[in-house]
XYZ file of C-alpha atoms in Angstrom:
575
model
C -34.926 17.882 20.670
C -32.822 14.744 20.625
C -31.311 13.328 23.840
C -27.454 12.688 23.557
C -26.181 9.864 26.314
C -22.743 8.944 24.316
C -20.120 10.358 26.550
C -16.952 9.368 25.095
C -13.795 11.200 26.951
C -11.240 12.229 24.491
C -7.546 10.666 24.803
C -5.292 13.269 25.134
C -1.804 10.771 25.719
C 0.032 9.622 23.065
C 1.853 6.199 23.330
C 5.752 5.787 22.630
C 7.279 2.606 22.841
C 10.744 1.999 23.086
C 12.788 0.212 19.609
C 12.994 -3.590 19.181
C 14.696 -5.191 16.317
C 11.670 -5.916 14.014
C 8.588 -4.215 12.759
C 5.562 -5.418 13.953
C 3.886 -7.916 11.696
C 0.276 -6.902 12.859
C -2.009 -5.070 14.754
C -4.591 -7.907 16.536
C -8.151 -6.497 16.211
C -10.593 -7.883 18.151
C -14.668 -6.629 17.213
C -17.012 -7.612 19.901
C -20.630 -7.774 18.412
C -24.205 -9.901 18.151
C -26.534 -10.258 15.188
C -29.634 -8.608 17.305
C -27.419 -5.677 17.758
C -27.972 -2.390 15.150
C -25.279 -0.279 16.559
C -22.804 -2.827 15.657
C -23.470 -2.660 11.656
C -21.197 0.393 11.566
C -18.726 -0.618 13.974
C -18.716 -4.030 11.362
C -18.134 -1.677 8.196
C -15.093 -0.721 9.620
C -13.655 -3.456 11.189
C -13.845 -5.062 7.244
C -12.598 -1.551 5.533
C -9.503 -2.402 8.071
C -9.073 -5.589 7.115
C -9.114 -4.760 3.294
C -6.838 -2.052 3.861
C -4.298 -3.521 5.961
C -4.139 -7.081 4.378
C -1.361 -8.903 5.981
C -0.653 -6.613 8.916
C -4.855 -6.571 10.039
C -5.222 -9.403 12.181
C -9.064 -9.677 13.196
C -11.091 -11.547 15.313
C -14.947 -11.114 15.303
C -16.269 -12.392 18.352
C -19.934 -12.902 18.941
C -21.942 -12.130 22.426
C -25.348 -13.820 23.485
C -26.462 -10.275 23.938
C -29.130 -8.784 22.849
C -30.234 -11.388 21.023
C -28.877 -14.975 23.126
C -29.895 -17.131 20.087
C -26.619 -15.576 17.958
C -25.381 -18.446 15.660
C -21.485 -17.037 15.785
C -22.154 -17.099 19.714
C -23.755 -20.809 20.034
C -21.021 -22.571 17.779
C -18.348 -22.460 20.290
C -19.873 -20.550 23.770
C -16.765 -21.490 25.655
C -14.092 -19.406 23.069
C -16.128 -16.428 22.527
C -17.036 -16.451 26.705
C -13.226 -16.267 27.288
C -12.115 -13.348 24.901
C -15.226 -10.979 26.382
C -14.631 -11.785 29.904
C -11.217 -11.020 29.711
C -11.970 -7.302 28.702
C -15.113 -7.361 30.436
C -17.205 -6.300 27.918
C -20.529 -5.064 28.725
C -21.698 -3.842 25.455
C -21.484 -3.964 22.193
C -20.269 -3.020 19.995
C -16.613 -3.064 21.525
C -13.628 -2.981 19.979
C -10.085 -4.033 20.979
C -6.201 -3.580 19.381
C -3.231 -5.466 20.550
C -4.986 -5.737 24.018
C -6.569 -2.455 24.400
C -9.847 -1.704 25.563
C -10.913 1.197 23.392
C -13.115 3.966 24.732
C -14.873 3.952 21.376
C -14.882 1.432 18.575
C -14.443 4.599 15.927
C -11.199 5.080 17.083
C -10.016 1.614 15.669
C -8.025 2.916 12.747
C -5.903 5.516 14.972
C -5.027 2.346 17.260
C -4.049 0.220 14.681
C -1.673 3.206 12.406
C -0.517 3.798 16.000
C 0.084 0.141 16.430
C 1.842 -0.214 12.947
C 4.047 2.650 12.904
C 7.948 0.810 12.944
C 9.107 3.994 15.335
C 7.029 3.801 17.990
C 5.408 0.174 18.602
C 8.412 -2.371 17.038
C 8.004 -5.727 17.819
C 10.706 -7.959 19.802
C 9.057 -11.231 17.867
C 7.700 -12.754 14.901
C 6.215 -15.617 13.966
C 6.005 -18.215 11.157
C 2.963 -20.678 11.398
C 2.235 -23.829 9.026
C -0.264 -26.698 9.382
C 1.138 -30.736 9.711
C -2.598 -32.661 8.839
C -4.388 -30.805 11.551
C -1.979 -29.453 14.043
C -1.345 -25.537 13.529
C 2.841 -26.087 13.719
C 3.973 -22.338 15.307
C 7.497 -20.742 15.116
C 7.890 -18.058 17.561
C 11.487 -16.208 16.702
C 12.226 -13.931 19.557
C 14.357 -11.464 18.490
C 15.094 -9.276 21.584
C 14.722 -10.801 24.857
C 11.748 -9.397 26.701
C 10.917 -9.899 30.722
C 7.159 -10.389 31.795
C 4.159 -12.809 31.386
C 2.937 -13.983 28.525
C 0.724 -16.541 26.890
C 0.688 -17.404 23.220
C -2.468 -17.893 21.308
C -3.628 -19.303 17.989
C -7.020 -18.774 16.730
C -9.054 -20.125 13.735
C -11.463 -17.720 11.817
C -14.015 -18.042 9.223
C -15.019 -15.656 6.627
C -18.158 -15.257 3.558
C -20.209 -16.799 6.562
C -23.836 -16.632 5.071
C -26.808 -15.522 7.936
C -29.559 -12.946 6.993
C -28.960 -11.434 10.894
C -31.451 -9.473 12.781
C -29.494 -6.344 12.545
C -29.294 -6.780 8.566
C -25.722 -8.236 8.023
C -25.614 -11.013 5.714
C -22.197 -11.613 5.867
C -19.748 -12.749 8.122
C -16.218 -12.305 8.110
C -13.460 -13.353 10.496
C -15.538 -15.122 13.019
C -13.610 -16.718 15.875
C -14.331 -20.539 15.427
C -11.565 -22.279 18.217
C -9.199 -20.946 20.176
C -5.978 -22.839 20.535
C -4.724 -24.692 22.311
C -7.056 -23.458 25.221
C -9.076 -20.497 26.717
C -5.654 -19.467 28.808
C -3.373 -19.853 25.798
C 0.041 -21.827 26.378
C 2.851 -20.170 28.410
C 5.454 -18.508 26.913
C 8.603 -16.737 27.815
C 10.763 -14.161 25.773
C 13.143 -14.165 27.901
C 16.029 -15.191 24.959
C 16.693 -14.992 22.356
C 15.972 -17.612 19.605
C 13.345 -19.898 17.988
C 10.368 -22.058 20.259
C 8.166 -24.468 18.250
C 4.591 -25.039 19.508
C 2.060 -27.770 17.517
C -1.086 -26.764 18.707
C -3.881 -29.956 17.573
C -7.403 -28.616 15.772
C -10.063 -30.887 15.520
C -12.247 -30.491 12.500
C -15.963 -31.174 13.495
C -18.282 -32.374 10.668
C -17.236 -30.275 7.649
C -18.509 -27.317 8.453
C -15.327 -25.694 7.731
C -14.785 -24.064 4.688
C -10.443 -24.292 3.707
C -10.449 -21.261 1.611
C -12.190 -18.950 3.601
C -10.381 -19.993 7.217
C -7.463 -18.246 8.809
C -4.801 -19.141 10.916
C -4.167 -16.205 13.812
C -1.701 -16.511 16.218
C -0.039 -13.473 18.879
C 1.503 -13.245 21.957
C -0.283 -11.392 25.064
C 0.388 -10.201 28.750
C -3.389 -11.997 29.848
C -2.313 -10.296 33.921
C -2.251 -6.272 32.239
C -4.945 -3.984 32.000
C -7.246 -4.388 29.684
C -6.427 -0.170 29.596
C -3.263 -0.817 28.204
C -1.923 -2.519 24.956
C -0.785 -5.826 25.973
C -0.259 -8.059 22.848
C 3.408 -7.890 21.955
C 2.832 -8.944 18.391
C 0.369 -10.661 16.121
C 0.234 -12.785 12.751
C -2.366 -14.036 10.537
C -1.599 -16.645 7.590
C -4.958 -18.467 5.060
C -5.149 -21.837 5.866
C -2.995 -24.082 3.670
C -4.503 -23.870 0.196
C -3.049 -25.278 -2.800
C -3.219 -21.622 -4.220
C -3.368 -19.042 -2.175
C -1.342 -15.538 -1.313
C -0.455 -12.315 0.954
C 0.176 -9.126 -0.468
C 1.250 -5.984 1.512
C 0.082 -2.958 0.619
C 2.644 -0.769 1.366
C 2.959 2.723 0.512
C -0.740 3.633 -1.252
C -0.536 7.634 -1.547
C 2.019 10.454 -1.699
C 1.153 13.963 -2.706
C 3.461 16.328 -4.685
C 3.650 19.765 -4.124
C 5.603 20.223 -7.816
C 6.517 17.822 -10.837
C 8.501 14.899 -9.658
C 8.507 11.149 -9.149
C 6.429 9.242 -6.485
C 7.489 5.974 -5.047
C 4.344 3.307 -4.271
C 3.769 -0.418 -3.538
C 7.372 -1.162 -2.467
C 6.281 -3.867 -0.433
C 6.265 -8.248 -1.320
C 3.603 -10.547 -2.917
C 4.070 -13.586 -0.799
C 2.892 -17.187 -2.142
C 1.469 -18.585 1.039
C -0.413 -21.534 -0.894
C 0.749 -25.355 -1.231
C 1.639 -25.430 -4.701
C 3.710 -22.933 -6.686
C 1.907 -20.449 -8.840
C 1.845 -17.564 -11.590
C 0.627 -14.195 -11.167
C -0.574 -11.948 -13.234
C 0.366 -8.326 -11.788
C -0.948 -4.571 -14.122
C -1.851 -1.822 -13.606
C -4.740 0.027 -14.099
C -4.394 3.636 -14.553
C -6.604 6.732 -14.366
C -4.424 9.856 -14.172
C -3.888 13.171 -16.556
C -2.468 12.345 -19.556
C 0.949 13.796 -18.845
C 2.225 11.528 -16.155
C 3.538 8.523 -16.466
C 3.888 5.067 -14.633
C 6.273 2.292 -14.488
C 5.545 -1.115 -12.819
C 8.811 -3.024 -11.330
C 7.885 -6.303 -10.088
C 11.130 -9.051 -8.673
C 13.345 -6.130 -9.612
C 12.277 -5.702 -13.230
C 10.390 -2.885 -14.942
C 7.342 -3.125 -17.322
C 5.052 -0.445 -18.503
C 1.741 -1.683 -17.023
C 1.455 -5.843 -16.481
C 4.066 -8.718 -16.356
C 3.428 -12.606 -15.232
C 5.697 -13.718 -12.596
C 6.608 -17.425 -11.117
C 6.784 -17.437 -7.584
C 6.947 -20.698 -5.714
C 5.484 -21.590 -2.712
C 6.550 -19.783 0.744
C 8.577 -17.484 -1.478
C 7.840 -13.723 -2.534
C 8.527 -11.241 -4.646
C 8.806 -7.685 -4.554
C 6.207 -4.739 -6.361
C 6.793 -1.011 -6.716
C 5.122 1.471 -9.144
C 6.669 4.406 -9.813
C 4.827 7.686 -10.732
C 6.415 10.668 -12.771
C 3.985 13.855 -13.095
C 3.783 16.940 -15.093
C 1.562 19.421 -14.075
C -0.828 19.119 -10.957
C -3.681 16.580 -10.844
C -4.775 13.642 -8.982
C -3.992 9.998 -10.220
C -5.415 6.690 -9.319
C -3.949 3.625 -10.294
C -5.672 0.042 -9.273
C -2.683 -2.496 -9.154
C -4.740 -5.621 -10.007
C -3.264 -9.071 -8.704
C -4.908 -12.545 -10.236
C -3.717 -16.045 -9.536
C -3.833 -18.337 -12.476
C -3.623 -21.524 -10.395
C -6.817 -19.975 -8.508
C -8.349 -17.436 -10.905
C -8.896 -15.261 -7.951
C -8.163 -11.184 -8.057
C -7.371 -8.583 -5.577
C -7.289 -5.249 -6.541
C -5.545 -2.257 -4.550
C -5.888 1.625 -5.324
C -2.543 3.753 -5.083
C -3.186 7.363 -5.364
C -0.648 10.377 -6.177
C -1.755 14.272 -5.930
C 0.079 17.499 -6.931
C -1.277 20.555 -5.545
C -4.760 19.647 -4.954
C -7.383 20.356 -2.584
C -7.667 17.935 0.375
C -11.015 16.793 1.085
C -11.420 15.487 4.631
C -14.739 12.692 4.496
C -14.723 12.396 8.173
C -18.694 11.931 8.526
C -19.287 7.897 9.939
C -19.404 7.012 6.295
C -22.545 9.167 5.329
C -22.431 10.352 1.808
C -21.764 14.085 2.406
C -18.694 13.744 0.512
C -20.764 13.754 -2.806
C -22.211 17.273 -2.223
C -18.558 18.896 -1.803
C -17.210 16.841 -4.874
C -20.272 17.905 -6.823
C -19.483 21.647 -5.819
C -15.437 21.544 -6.961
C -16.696 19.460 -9.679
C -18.609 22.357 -10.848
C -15.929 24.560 -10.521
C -13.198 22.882 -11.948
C -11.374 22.049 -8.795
C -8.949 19.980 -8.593
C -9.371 17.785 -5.067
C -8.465 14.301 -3.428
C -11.157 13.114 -0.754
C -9.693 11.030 1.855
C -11.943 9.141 4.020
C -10.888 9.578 8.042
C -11.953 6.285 8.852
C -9.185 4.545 6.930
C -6.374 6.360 9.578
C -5.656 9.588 10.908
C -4.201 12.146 8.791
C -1.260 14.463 10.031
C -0.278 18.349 9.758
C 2.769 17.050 7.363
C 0.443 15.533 4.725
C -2.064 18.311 4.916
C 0.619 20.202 4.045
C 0.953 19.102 0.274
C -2.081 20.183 -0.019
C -3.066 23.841 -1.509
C -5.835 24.105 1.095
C -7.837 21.523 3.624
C -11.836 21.085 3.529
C -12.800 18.799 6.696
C -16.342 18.381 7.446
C -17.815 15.910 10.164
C -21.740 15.478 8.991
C -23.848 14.785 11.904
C -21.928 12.633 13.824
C -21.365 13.906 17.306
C -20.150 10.266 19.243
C -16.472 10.986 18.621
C -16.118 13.805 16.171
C -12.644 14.289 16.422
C -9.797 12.414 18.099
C -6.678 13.040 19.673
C -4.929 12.405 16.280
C -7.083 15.478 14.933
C -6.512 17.745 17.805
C -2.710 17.262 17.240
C -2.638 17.088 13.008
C -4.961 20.485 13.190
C -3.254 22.613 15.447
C 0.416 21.354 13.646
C -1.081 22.491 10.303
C -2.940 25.843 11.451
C 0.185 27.105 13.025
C 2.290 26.074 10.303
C 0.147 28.353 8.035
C -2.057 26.284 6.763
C -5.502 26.885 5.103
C -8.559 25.090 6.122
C -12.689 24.825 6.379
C -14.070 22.773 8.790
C -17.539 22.258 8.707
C -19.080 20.451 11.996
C -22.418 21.074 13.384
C -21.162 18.924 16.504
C -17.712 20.134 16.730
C -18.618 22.579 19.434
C -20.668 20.310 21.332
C -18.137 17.664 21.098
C -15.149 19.524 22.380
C -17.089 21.585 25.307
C -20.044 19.323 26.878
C -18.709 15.904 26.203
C -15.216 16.669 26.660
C -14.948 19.999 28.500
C -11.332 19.302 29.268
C -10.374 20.269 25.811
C -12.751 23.638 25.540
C -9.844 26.025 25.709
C -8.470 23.952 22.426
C -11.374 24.617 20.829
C -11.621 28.518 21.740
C -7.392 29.317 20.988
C -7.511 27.085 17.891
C -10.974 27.474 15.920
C -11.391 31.095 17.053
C -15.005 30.558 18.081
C -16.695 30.329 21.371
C -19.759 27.410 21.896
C -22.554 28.910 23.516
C -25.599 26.206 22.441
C -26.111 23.497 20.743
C -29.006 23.958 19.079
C -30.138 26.803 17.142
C -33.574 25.696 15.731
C -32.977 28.527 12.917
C -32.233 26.823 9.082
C -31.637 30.727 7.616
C -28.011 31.613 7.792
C -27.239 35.248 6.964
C -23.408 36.602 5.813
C -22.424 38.963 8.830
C -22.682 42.624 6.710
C -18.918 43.257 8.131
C -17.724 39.914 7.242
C -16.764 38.266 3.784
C -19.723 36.663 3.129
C -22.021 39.839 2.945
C -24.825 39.243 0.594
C -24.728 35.259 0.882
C -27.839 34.109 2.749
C -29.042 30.325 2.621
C -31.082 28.039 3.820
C -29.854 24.952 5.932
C -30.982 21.015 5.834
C -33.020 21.734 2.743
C -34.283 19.127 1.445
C -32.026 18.609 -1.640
C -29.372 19.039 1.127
C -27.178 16.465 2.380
C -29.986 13.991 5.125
C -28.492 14.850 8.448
C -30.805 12.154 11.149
C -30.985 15.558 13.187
C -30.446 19.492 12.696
C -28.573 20.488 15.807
C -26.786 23.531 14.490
C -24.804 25.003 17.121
C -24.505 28.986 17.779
C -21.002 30.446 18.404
C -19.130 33.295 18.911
C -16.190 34.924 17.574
C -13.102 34.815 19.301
C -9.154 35.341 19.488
C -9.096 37.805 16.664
C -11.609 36.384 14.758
C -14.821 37.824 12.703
C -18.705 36.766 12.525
C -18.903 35.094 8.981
C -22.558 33.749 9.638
C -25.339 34.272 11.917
C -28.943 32.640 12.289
C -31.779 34.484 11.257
C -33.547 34.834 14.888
C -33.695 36.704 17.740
C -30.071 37.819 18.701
C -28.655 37.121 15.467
C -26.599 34.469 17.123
C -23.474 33.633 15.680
C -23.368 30.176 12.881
C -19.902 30.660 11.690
C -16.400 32.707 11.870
C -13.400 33.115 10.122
C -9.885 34.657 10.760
C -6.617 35.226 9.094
C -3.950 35.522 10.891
C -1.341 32.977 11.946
C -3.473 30.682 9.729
C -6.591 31.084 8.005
C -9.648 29.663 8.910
C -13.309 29.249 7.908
C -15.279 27.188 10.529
C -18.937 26.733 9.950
C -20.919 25.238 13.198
C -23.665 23.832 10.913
C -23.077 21.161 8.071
C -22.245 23.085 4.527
C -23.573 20.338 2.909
C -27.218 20.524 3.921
C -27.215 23.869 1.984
C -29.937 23.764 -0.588
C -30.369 23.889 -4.300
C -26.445 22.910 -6.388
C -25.934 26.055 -7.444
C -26.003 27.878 -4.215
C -23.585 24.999 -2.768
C -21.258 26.272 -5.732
C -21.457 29.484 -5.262
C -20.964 29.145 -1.525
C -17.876 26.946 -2.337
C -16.393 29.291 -4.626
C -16.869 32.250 -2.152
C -14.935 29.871 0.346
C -11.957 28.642 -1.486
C -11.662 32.571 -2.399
C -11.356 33.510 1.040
C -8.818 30.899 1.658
C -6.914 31.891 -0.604
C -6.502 35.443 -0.250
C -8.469 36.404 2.621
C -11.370 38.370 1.104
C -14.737 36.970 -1.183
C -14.657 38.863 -4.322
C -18.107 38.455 -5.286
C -21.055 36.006 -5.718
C -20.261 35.069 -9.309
C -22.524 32.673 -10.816
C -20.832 30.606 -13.804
């Protein structure tokens, strides 16, 4: 048996923020780590999957600790910077991670904090910023737009990314390290209090060439240093590439919508900005993988093309891009909208994605690879499914619900398993009707020992009833009242998905619901339920995925979806 010490408590308040004039041009992300430290190689994954998600409106900051390991490169290039920013929220361990100000309980909750951060009706911005260079003075427009009362200090930082270092804890690169803080550790003083335009020239001094240009950025934001650290204090945030002679900003914008019948679907809609020194010419396509039916049309600066166009755009200006999506029968399409500078020859490439009537497919494991055993399954039988990895942002009951059905599974992680975001989303869609498997050998564990507060959620909501954690039984037999009669399998095979630890929990039914499952022990203690009712449900308290052999995980998943969608398992039908 494993030890568990992570005791994260489970935020159960929801910010709302009152309406400013403009949207908020970024979320500031600050990643505390060290190179001795292994724990912070995940926390790192995600912190970059942000950035490359959120472009423009990520603002990130990785600073570096001389713990674990005091000999930390990141750390020993500037000690007095990187000192500041961790004292400030008293970190004590990493890795820690911090948006707009605020301390999180755990750094897996990042992309929550920043959608929260980012979402124009509930955390609106009274300021923006625009921010240039003159030789090497960072030149800083702050446009207040509403006038604001309270404390604040202004700060501009500069980053480096693609920094080389074969590190202890196995990361070999290094993006958006803190370099200098500007113009000091306390930031300059600032007040909102009207409304208008204050210029700040903050110097830089360069120190030997160990700067590279194209891979620095300029971040600047505005923050209450006298609030909690509990509390999101940053009123807004802004990041901008060093002057380059060719270099540019592109917002993602809108990057999915699912259809529930044929009709058109509006992406991009957002501006390619040319933030480099010297005009340039894009070339904007699209690449498309989607059922031959549908059809896409590309409108970039107001004019539509069929799949690529090359566009002018001079420096500081922009220009807008929108792709446009007609379908014709249900499907899942992925188009890459593919950006490359001919001044620079650099790409970027962005995914957009459109679904009508699919299954949704919830990868919510810590980035594990579980997702590859359900896709083989619905592969196999022809399904037609859209995985959506939970790191990238939460997902709510409204989006779930252009979906035929919702499979959500969790893997072994047990440090934060679900969030507040989750609770909210999968109550919303169960008592709207919806249909959904969640498989989660932790679920139970997470929602009554580490956070006991939320136990009677668990019980009124998932129907079940956690009575252990750990069952220390692999067979799983289908209850002989249940659905599943005649469906017996053995769990964390080894052709199964590689779960670090077995800790399949044992349940009981509850609030109308039935025994699906039970271990093959003593007792016959209870491994999964289902109801229909309200909504239907399937929850499994061990991990579906560690199921052996492919052809029982098919047949299992067909029995499933059948009981979703009508309530009873026809048969165990092997195709």
């Amino acid at each position: 048996m494993n030890s568990r010490n992570l005791m994260i408590p489970l935020m159960l308040t929801m910010l709302v923020a009152g309406a400013f004039a403009v949207q908020r041009q970024a979320a500031l992300v600050e990643r505390f780590t060290n190179t001795s430290c292994s724990p912070c190689v995940p926390a790192g994954i995600l912190t970059n999957s942000m950035a490359n998600y959120y472009g423009p409106q990520a603002a990130i900051l990785e600073i570096h600790t001389n713990w674990p390991g005091s000999s930390d490169p990141f750390y020993l290039y500037n000690t007095t910077d990187t000192y500041a920013r961790w004292f400030h929220y008293s970190v004590s361990s990493v890795p820690t991670l911090c948006v707009d100000g605020k301390k999180l309980g755990s750094w897996s909750t990042m992309p929550s904090a920043i959608t929260e951060r980012l979402a124009p009706t509930r955390t609106p911005a009274p300021i923006s910023f625009d921010v240039t260079t003159s030789g090497s003075n960072i030149e800083i427009d702050v446009h207040t737009h509403n006038s604001t009362s309270g404390s604040y200090k202004l700060f501009a930082a500069i980053t480096q990314s693609n920094n080389a270092y074969s590190a202890p804890n196995g990361e070999t690169i290094h993006n958006n390290v803190l370099r200098d803080l500007l113009p000091n550790t306390s930031g300059q003083t600032i007040s909102l209090g009207s409304v208008g335009t204050q210029h700040f020239s903050f110097p830089f001094t360069w120190d030997g060439g160990t700067y590279v240009t194209e891979d620095m950025k300029i971040v600047t934001w505005v923050q209450d240093m006298s609030a909690a650290t509990t509390d999101y204090t940053v009123v807004s945030s802004f990041w901008t590439w060093w002057p380059q002679t060719n270099k540019w900003l592109y917002w993602r914008g809108i990057h999915k919508q699912s259809l529930a019948s044929d009709g058109t679907a509006d992406l991009a809609g957002d501006k390619l900005k040319n933030v480099g020194t010297n005009n340039d010419t894009y070339v904007v396509k699209m690449v498309k993988s989607m059922p031959g039916s549908w059809s896409a049309i590309l409108t970039v600066g107001g004019t539509s093309h069929a799949d690529s166009v090359v566009i002018p755009v001079n420096s500081g200006d922009s220009t807008t891009v929108d792709i446009e999506v007609t379908t014709s029968g249900d499907g899942v399409g992925n188009i890459d909208l593919v950006i490359r500078s001919v001044g620079s020859g650099e790409t970027e490439t962005i995914t957009y994605s459109v679904i009508q009537n699919a299954i949704l497919l919830v990868d919510d494991d810590a980035g594990d690879a579980g997702e590859t055993y359900y896709e083989a399954a619905l592969d196999a039988l022809g399904e037609i499914y859209y995985t959506y990895e939970r790191s990238m942002g939460p997902i709510t009951a409204s989006e779930m619900n252009d979906f035929e059905l919702v499979l959500w599974f969790t893997g072994d992680d047990y440090s934060t398993v679900i969030d507040n975001d989750d609770l909210a989303a999968l109550q919303n869609y169960m008592t709207g009707g919806g249909k959904l498997f969640f498989s989660s050998q932790d679920l139970g564990y997470f929602l009554n020992v580490t956070n006991p507060g939320v136990a009677g959620w668990y019980n009124t909501y998932f129907k079940a009833t956690y009575l252990t954690d750990d069952s220390d039984e692999n067979t799983i037999v289908g209850n002989a009242t249940g659905p599943f009669v005649g469906h017996t399998y053995e769990t964390y095979a080894p052709d199964g998905a590689p779960f670090a630890g077995a800790w399949q929990s044992e349940i009981a039914p509850t609030g109308g619901s039935q025994l699906a499952f039970y271990y093959d022990k003593a007792g016959s203690p209870g491994a999964g339920v289902v109801y229909d009712g309200t909504y239907r449900l399937v929850y499994f308290a061990f991990g579906w995925e560690t199921i052996g052999g492919a052809t029982n995980r098919r047949d299992f998943m067909q029995a499933i979806l059948e009981y979703l969608r009508s309530g009873t398992v026809l048969s165990l039908i092997h195709i």
